[in-house]
CSV table of C-alpha atoms in Angstrom, one decimal:
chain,number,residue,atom,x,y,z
A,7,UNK,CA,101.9,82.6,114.7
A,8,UNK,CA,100.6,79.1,114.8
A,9,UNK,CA,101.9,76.9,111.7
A,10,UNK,CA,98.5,75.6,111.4
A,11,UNK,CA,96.3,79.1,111.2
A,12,UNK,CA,98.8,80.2,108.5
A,13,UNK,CA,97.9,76.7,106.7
A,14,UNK,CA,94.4,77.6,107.1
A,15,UNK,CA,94.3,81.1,106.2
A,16,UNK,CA,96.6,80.3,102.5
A,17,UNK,CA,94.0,77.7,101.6
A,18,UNK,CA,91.3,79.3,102.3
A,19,UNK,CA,92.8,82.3,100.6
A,20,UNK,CA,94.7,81.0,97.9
A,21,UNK,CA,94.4,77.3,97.9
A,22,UNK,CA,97.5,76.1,98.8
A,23,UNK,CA,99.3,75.1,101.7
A,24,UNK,CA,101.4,78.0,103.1
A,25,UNK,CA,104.6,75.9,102.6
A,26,UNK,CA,103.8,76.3,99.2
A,27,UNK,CA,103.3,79.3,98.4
A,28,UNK,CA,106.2,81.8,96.5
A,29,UNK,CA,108.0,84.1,99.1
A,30,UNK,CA,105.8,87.1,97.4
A,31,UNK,CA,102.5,85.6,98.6
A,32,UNK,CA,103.8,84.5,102.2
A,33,UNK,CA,104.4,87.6,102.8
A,34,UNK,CA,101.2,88.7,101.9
A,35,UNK,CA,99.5,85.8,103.9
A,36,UNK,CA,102.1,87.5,107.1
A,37,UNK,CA,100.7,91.0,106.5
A,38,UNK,CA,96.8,89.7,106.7
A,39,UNK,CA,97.1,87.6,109.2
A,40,UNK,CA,99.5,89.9,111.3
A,41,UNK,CA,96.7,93.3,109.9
A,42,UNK,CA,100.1,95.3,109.1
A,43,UNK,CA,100.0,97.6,106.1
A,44,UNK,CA,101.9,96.9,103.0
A,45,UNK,CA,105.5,98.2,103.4
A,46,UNK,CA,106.7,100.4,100.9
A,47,UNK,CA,109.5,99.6,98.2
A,48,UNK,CA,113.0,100.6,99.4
A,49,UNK,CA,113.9,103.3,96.8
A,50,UNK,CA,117.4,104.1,97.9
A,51,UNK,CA,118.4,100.4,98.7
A,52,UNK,CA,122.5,99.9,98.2
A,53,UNK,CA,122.6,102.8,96.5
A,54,UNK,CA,126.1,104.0,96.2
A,55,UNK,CA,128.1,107.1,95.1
A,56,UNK,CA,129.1,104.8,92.0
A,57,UNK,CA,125.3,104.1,91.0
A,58,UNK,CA,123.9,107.8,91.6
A,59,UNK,CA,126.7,108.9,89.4
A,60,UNK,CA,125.9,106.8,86.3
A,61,UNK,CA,122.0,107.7,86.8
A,62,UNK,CA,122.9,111.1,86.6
A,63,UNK,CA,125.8,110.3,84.2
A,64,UNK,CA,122.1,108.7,82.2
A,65,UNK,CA,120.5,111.5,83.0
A,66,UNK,CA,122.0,114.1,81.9
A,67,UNK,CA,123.6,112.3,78.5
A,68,UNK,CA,119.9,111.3,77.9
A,69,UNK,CA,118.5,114.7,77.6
A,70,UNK,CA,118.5,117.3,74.6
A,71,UNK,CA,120.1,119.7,76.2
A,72,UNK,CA,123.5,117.5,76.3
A,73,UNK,CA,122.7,116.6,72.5
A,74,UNK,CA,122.7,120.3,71.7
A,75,UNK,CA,125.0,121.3,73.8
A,76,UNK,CA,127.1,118.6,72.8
A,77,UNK,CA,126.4,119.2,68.8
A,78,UNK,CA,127.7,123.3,69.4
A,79,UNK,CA,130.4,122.3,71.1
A,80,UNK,CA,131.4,120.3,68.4
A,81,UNK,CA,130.7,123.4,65.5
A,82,UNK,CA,132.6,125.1,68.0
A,83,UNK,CA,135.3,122.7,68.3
A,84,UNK,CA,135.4,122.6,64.3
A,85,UNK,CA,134.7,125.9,62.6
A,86,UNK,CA,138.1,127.1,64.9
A,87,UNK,CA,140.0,125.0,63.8
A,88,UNK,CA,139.1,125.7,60.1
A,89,UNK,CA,139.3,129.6,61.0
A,90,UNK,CA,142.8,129.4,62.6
A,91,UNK,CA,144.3,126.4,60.0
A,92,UNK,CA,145.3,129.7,57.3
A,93,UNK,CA,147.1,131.0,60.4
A,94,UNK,CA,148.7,127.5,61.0
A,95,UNK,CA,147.3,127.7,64.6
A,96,UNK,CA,145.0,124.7,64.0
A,97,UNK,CA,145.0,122.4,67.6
A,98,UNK,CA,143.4,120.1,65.8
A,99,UNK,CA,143.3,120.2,61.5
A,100,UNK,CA,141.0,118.5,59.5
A,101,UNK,CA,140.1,116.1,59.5
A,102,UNK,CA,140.3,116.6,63.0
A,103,UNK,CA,141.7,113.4,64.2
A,104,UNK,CA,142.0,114.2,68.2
A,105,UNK,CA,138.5,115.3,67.6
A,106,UNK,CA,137.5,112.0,66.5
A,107,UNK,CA,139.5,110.4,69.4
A,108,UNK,CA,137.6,112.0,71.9
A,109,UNK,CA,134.4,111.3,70.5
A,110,UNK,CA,135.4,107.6,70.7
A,111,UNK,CA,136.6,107.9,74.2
A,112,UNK,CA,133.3,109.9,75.4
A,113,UNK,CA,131.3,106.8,73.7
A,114,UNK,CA,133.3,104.0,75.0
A,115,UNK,CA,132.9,105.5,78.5
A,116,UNK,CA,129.3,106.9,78.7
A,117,UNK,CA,127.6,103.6,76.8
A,118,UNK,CA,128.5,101.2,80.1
A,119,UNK,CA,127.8,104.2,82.5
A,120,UNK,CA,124.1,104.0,80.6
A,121,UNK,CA,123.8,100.3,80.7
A,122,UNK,CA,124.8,100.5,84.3
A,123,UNK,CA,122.3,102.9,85.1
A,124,UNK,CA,119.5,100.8,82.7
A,125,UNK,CA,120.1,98.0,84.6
A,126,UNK,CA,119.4,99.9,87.9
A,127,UNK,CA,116.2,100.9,86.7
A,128,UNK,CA,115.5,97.3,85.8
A,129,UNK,CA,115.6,96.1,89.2
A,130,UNK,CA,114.0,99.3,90.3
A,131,UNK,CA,111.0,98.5,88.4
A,132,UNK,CA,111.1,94.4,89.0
A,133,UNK,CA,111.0,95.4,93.1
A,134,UNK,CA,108.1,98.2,92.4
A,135,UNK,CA,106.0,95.5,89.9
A,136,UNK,CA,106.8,92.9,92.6
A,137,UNK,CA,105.2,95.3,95.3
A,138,UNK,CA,102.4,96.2,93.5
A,139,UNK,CA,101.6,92.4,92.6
A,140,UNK,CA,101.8,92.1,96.4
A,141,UNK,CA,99.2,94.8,97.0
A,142,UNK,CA,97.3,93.9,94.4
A,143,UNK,CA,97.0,90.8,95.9
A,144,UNK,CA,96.7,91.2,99.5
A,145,UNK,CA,93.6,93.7,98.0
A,146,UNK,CA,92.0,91.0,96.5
A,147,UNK,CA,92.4,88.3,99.1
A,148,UNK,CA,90.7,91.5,101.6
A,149,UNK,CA,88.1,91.8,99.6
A,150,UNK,CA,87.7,87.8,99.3
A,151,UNK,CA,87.4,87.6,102.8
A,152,UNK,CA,84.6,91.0,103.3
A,153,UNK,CA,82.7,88.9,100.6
A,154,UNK,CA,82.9,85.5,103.3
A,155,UNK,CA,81.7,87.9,105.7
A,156,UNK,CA,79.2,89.5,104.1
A,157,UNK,CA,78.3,86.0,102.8
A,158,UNK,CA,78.5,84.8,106.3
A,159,UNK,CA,76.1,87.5,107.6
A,160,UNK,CA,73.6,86.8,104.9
A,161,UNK,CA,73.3,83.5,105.3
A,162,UNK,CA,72.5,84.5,109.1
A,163,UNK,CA,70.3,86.8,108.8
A,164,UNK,CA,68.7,84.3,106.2
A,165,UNK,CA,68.9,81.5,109.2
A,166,UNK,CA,67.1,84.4,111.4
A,167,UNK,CA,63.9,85.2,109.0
A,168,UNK,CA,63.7,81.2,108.3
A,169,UNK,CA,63.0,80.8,112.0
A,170,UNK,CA,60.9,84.0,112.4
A,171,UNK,CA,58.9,82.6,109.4
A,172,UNK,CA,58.3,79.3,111.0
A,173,UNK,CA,57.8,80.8,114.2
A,174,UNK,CA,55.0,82.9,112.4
A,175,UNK,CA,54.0,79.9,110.0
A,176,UNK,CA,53.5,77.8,113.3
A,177,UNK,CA,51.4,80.5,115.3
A,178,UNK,CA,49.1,80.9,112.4
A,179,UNK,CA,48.4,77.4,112.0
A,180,UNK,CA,47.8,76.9,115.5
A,181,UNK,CA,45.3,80.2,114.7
A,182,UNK,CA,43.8,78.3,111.8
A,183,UNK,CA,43.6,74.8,114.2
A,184,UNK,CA,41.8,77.2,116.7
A,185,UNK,CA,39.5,78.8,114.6
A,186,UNK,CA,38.2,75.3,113.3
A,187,UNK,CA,37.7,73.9,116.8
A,188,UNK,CA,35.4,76.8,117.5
A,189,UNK,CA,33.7,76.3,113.9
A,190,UNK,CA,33.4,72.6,114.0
């Protein structure tokens, strides 16, 4: 496309020159002046094996089943090792150091996995808010420009009955010019 109708278009649209404008809104000036729908946000994009393992890592250490799950295991893990201390079969006695270790480990290892997978979502949700901002707007620059048109057809069809009107005001007075010639 011509440098000079996308110019035109982003001022009339938006008021600036198309040079100007953020890369969200050129884009958005290329889709209306090309008539292309909006493209869709890439869901998937560089998603590796690495990344869908620490969402689902997030997902599933996120949910009340793991809690629960998590907090029997953990009764389990104690009550038998109180049951078998008597016996002196205890893996782990109280006050259940290795216990304590593992919980640390589990922690130290799931928190960044989370954070990873928060930080995914972040820029999951920045590209989604960016492309609804971008069909938000290209929505309301559409509906700018019906309004031109309708605006435009108005004033046309306001141009038309102005004419038909002085057409009619003219044929009139050249009834009422007529009429006092025959009178007078």
């Amino acid at each position: 496309m011509s440098q000079e109708r996308l110019d035109q278009l982003s001022k009339d649209l938006l008021n600036q020159p198309y040079a100007q404008l953020p890369d969200v809104q050129k884009r958005v000036i290329d889709l209306i002046l090309h008539e292309e729908p909006s493209d869709e946000p890439d869901e998937e994009g560089g998603s590796t094996f690495w990344t869908r393992l620490a969402d689902r890592v997030a997902a599933i250490g996120g949910s009340w089943g793991f809690i629960g799950g998590f907090g029997a295991a953990l009764f389990l893990w104690m009550g038998l090792n109180l049951v078998l201390a008597p016996f002196k079969h205890a893996f782990d006695p109280y006050p259940f150091i290795f216990l304590n270790l593992l919980l640390s480990t589990l922690a130290a290892i799931q928190a960044p996995v989370i954070m990873m997978s928060q930080n995914r979502q972040a820029a999951k949700d920045r590209q989604t808010a960016e492309h609804d901002y971008a069909v938000n707007l290209r929505a309301e620059l559409e509906i700018m420009r019906v309004i031109d048109k309708l605006d435009a057809l108005r004033s046309e069809e306001l141009m038309v009955l102005c004419r038909e009107h002085a057409e009619r005001l003219s044929v009139l007075q050249d009834e009422v010019a007529r009429l006092r010639a025959e009178r007078g």
